[in-house]
CSV table of C-alpha atoms in Angstrom, one decimal:
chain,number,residue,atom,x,y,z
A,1,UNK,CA,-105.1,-59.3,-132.6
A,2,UNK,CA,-102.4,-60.2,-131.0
A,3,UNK,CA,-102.4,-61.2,-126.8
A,4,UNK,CA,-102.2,-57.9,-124.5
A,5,UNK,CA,-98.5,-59.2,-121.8
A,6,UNK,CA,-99.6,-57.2,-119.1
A,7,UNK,CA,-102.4,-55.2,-118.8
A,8,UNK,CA,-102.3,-50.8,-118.2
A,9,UNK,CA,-105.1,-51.0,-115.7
A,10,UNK,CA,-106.5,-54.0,-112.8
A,11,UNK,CA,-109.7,-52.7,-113.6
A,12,UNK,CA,-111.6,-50.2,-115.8
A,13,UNK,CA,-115.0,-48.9,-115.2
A,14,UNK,CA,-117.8,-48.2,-117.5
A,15,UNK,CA,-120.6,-46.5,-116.1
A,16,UNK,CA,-123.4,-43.4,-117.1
A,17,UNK,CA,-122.6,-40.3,-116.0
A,18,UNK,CA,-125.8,-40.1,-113.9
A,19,UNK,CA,-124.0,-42.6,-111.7
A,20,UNK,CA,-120.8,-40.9,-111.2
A,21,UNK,CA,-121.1,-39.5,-107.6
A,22,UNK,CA,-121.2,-43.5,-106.6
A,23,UNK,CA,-118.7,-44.2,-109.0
A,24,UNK,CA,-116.5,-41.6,-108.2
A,25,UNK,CA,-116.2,-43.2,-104.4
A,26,UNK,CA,-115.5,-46.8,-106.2
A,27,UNK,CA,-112.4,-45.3,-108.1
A,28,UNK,CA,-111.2,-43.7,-105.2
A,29,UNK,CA,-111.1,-46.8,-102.6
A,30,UNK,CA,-109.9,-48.7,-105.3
A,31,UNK,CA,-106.6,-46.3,-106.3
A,32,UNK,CA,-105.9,-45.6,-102.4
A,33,UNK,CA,-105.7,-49.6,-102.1
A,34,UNK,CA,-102.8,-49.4,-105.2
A,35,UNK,CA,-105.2,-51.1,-107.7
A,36,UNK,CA,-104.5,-49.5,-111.0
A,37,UNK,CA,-108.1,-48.3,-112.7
A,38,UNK,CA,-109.4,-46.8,-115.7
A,39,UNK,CA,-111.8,-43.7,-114.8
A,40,UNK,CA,-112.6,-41.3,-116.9
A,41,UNK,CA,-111.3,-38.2,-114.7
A,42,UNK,CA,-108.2,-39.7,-113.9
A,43,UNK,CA,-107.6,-39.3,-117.6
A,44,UNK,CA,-108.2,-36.0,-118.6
A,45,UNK,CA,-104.8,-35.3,-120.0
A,46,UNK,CA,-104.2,-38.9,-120.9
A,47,UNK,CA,-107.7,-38.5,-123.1
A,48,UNK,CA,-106.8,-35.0,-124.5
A,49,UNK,CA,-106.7,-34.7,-128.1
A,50,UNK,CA,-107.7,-38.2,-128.7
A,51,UNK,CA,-109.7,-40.2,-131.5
A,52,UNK,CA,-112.0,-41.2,-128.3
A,53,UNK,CA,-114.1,-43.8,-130.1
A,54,UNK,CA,-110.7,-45.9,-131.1
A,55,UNK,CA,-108.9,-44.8,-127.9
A,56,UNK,CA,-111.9,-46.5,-125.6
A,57,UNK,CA,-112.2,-49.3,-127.5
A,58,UNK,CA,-108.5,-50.3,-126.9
A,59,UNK,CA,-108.7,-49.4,-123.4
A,60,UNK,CA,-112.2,-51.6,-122.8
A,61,UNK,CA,-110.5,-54.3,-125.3
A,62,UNK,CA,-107.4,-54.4,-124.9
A,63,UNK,CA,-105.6,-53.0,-121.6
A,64,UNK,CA,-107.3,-54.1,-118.4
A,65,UNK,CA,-107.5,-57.1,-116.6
A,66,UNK,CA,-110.9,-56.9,-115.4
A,67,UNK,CA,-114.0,-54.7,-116.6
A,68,UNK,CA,-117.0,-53.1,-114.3
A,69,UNK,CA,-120.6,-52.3,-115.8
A,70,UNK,CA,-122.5,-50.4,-113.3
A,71,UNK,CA,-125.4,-51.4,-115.4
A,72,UNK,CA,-128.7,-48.8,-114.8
A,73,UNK,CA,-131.2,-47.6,-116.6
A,74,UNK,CA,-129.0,-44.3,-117.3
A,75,UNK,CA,-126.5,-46.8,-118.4
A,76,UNK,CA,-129.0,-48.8,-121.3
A,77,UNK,CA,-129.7,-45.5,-123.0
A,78,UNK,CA,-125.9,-44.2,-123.4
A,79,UNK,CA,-124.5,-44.4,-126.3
A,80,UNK,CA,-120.7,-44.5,-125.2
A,81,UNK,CA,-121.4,-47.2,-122.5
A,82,UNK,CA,-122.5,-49.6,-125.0
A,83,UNK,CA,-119.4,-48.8,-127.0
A,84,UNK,CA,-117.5,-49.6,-124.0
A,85,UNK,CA,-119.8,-52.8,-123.1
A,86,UNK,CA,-119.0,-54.3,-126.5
A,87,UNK,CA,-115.7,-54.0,-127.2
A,88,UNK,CA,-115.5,-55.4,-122.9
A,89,UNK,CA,-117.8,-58.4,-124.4
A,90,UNK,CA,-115.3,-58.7,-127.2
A,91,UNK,CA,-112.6,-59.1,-125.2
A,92,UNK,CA,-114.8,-61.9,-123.0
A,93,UNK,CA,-115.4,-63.9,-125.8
A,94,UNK,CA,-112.2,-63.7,-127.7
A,95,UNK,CA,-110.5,-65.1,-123.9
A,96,UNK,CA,-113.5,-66.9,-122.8
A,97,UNK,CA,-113.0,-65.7,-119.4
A,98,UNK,CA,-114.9,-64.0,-116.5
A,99,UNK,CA,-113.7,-60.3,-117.8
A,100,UNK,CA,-117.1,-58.3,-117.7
A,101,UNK,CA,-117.9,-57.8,-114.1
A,102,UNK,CA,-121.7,-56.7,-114.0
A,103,UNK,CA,-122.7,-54.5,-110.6
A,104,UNK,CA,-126.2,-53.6,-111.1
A,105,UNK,CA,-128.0,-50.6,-109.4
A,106,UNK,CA,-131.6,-52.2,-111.0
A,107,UNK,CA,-132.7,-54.6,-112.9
A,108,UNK,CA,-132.5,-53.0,-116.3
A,109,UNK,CA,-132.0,-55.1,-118.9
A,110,UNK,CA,-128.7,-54.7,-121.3
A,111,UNK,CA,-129.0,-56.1,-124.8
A,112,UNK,CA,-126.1,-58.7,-125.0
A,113,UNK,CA,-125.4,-59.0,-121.2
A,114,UNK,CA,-126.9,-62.8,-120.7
A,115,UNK,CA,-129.1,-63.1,-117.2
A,116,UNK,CA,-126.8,-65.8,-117.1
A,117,UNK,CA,-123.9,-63.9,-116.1
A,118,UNK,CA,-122.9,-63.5,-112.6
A,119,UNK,CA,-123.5,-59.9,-111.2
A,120,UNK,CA,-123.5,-58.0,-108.2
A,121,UNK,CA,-126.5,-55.9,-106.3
A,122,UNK,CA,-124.7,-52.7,-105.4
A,123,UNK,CA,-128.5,-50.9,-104.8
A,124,UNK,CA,-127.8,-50.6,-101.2
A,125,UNK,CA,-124.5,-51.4,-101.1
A,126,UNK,CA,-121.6,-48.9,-99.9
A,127,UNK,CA,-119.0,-47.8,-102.5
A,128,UNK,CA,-116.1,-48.6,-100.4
A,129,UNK,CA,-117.5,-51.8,-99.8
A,130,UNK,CA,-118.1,-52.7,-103.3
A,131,UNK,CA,-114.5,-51.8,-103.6
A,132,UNK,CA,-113.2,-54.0,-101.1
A,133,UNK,CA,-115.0,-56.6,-103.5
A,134,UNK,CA,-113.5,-55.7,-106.7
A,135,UNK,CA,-110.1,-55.9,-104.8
A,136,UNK,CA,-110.7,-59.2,-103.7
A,137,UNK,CA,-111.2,-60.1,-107.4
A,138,UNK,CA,-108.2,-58.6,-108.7
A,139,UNK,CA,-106.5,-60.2,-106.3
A,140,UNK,CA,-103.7,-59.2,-103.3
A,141,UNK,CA,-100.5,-58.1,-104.7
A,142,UNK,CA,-97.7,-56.3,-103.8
A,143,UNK,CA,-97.8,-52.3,-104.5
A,144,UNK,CA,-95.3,-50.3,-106.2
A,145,UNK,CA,-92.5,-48.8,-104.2
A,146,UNK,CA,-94.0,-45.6,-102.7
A,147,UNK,CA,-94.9,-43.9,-99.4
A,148,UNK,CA,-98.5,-42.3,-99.0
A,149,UNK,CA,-99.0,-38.8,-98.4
A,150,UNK,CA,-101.4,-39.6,-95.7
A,151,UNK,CA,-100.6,-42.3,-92.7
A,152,UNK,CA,-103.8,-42.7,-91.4
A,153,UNK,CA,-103.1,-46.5,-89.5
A,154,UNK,CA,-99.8,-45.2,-88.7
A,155,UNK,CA,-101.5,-42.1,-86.8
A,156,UNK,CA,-104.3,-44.3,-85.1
A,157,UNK,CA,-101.2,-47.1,-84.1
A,158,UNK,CA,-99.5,-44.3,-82.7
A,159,UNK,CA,-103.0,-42.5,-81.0
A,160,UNK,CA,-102.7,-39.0,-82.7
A,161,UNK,CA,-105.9,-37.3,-82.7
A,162,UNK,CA,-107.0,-35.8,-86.1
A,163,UNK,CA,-106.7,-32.4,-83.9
A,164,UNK,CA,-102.9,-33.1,-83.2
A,165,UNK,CA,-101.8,-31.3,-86.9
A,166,UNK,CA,-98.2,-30.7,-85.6
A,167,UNK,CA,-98.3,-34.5,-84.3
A,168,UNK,CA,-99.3,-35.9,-87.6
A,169,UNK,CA,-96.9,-33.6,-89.3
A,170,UNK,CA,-94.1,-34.5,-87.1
A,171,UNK,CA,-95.0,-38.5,-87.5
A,172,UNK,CA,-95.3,-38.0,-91.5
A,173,UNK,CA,-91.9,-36.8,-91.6
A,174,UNK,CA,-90.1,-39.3,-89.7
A,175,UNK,CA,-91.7,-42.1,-91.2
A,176,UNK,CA,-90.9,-40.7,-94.7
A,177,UNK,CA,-87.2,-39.8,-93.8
A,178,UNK,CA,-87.1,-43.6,-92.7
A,179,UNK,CA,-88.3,-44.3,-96.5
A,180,UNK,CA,-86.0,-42.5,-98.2
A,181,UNK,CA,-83.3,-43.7,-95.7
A,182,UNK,CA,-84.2,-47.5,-96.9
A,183,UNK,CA,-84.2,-46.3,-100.3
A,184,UNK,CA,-80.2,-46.0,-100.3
A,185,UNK,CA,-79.8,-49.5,-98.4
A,186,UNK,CA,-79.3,-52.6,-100.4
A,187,UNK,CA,-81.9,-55.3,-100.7
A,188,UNK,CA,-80.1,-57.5,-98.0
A,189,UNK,CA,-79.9,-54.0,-96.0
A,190,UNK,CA,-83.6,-53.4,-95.8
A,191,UNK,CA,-83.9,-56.9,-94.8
A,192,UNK,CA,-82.0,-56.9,-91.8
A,193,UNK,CA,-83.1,-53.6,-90.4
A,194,UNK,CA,-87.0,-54.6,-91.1
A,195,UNK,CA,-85.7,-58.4,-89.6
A,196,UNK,CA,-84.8,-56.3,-86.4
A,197,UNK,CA,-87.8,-54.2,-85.9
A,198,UNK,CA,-90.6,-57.0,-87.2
A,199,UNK,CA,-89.3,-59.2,-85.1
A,200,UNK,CA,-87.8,-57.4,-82.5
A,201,UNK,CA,-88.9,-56.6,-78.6
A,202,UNK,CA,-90.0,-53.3,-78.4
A,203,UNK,CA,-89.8,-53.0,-74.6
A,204,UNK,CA,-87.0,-50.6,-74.6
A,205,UNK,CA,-88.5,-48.0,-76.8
A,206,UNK,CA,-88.2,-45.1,-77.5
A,207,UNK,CA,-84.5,-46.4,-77.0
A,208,UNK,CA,-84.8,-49.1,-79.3
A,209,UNK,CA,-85.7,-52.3,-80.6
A,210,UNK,CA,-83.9,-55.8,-79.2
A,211,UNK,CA,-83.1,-58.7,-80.7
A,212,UNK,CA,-80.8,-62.0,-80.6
A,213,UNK,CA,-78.3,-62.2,-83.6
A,214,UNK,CA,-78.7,-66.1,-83.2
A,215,UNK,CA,-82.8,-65.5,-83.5
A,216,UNK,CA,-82.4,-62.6,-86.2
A,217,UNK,CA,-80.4,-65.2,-88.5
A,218,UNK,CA,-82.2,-67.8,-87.9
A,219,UNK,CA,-85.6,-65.8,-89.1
A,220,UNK,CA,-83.9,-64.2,-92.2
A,221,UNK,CA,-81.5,-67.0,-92.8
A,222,UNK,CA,-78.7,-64.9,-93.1
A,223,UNK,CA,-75.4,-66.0,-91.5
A,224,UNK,CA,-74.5,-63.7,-88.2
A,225,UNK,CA,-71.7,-62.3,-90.0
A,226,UNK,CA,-73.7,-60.7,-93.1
A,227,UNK,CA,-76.3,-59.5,-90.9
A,228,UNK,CA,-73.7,-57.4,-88.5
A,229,UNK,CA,-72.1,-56.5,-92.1
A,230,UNK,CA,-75.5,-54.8,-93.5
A,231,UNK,CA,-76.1,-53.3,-90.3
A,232,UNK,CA,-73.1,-51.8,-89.8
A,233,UNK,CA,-73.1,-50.7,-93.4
A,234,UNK,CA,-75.9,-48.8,-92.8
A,235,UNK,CA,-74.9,-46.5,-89.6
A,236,UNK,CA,-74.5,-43.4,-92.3
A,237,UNK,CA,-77.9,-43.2,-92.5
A,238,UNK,CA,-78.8,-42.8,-89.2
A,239,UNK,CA,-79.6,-46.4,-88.5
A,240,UNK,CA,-77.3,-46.9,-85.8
A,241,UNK,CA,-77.1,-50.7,-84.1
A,242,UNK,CA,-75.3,-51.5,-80.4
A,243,UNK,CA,-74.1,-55.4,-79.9
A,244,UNK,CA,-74.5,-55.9,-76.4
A,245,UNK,CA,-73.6,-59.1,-74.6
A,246,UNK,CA,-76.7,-61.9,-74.3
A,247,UNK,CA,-79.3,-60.6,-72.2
A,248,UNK,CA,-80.7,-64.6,-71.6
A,249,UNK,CA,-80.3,-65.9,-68.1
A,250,UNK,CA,-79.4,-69.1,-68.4
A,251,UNK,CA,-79.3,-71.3,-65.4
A,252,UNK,CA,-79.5,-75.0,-64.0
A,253,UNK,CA,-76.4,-75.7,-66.5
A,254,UNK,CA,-78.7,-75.0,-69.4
A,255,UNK,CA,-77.2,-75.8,-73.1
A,256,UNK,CA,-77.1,-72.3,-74.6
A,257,UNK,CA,-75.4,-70.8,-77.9
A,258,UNK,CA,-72.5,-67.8,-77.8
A,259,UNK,CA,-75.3,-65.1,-79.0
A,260,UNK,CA,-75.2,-61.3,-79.2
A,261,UNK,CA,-78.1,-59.0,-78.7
A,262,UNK,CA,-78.5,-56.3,-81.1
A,263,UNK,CA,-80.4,-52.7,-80.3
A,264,UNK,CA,-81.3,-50.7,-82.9
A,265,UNK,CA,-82.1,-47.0,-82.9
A,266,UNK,CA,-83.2,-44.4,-85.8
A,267,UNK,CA,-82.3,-40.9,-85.6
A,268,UNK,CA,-84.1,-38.5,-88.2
A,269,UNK,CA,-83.0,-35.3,-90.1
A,270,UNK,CA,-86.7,-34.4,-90.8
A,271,UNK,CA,-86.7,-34.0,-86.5
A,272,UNK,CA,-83.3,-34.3,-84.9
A,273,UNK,CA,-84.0,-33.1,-81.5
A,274,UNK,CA,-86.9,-35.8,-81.4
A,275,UNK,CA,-86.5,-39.0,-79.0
A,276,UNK,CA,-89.4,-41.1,-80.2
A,277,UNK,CA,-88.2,-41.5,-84.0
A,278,UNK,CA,-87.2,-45.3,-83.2
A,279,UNK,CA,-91.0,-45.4,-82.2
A,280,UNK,CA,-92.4,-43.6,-85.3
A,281,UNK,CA,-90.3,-46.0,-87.5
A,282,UNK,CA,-90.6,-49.7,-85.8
A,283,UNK,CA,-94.7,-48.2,-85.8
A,284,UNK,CA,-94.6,-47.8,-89.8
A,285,UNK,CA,-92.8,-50.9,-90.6
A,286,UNK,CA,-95.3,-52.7,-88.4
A,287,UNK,CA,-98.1,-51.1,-90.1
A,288,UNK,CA,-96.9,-51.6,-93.4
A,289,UNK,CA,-97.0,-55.0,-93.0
A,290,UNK,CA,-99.1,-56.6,-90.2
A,291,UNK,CA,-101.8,-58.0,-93.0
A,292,UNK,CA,-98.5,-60.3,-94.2
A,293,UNK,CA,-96.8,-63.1,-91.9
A,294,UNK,CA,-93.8,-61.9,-90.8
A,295,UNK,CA,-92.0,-63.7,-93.4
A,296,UNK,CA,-93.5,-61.8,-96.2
A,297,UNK,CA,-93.7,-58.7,-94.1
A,298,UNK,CA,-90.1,-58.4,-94.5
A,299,UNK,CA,-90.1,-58.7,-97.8
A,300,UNK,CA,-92.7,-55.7,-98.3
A,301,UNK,CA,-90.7,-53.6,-96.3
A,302,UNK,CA,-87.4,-54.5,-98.1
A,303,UNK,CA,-89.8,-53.9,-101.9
A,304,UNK,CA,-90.2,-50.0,-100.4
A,305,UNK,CA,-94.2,-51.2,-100.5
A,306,UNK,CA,-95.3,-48.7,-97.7
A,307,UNK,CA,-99.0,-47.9,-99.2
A,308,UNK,CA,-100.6,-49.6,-96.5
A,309,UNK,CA,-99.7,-47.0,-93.9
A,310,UNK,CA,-102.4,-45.4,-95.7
A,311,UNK,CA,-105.6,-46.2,-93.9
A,312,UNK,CA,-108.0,-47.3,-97.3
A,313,UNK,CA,-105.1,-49.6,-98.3
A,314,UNK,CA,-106.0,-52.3,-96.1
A,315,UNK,CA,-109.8,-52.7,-95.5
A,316,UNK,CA,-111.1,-49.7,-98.5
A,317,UNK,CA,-112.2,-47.8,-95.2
A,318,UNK,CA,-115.3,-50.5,-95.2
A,319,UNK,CA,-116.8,-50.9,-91.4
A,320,UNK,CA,-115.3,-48.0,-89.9
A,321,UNK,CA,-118.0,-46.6,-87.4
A,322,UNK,CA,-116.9,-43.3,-87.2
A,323,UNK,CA,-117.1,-42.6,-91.2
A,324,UNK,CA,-119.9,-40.6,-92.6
A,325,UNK,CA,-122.3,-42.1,-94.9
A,326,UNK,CA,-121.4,-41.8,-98.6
């Protein structure tokens, strides 16, 4: 059989139906935090009309990077999870790599599953915790371009209350007007605007957000001259910049570069008569990447990778005191 390139899903999950309301969570988590996963009822239409038994087998086999047994003793007696647990153990021996991930809820015993291998104890263990786990395994990557339909961090970074609806609303919109703004900039575009408001002062919001051209190079190693290019380029999409004479204060006859400082200000369509929008925006690109170095942060800003705004997409929603119990 010849070597899967790139695998469909980071991880699919095989587990008993007895187990789903726990499982269910898991799946969840783990798709908020841009890990692709096999579930069953994220399939429905995908799994419609299909030879099941051979369909399975490829997915388990063939088309994930990682499988989970959420082994049980609803799970030994099923007949489809052992289907799915042997063509998973297929797949482990044919690559002779850590592929079947066991999570056990008890110590049932599953016939071919060694004692040897190295599982988890999930008995008393939160899903969204177990999911930060199987994240961690997977690995950190960078998510596909996309904007989430809820901004949970960027709502707590910007103090709106769950009770603020219009608030929320209002933040949502600029934010995503920002997105889809970046989406018609270049790649060198995105860079310098994200350069600007990652690195940045933000002590003259809602105005703007300050920089030195000499310091803004410098950090995306662009010469002066692109960078006023691609920020000029871009004032037709309401990213407008103002080069203002140095605002250093050099004295005691001080060696200093000719530098410019840069301001830059967003205006939004989705709310035009709104002053904070330079806040909202230089708020979301922060978000989006503040788990990066700066360095990298650019770079998911520039890749359209605004998942993270998302509140799950950092931490899986693990710790958070004021989160009910699942």
């Amino acid at each position: 059989m010849p070597e899967m390139r790139k695998p469909k899903f980071d991880v699919a999950l095989s587990f008993a139906s007895e187990d789903r309301p726990y499982v269910q969570k898991v799946a969840a988590a783990l798709k908020d935090a841009g890990i692709s996963v096999f579930y069953d009822n994220y399939e429905q239409v995908a799994l419609w009309g299909k030879d099941l038994y051979t369909h399975l087998d490829k997915v388990y086999r063939q088309e994930s990077r990682y499988c989970v047994l959420f082994v049980s003793e609803h799970y030994a007696e099923r007949v489809w999870t052992n289907h799915e647990r042997r063509s998973a153990q297929a797949r482990a021996i044919r690559e002779n790599r850590e592929y079947v991930l066991p999570a056990r809820f008890d110590e049932t015993p599953i016939d071919g599953l060694p004692d040897t291998v190295g599982y988890l104890d999930i008995s008393n263990m939160r899903p969204k915790e177990f999911a930060r786990l199987v994240r961690e395994k997977v690995g950190s990557k960078y998510s596909k371009p996309g904007f989430p339909r809820r901004v949970d961090r960027l709502w707590a970074a910007m103090n709106i209350p769950k009770s603020d609806k219009e608030g929320r609303e209002r933040v949502h919109a600029i934010a995503y007007s920002f997105y889809n703004a970046l989406r018609k900039m270049t790649p060198a575009e995105r860079s310098a605007v994200a350069g600007v408001l990652l690195f940045g002062c933000d002590a003259e919001l809602p105005g703007g957000v300050h920089i030195s051209l000499d310091l803004l190079s410098r950090m995306l190693q662009q010469s002066k001259d692109e960078l006023l290019d691609n920020l000029a380029a871009v004032r037709s999409l309401n990213v407008k910049v103002k080069v203002r004479e140095s605002f250093l204060d050099i004295s005691h006859g001080e060696l200093a570069p000719e530098d410019k400082d840069l301001l830059l200000s967003y205006w939004s369509r989705s709310a035009p008569w709104d002053d904070d929008a330079t806040t909202v925006v230089t708020n979301a690109v922060r978000c989006a990447s503040d788990h990066f170095c700066m360095d990298h942060g650019v770079k998911v800003v520039a890749a359209l990778d605004f998942s993270r705004l998302a509140k799950s997409s950092l931490d899986l929603l693990a710790k958070d005191p004021n989160d009910g119990v699942d």
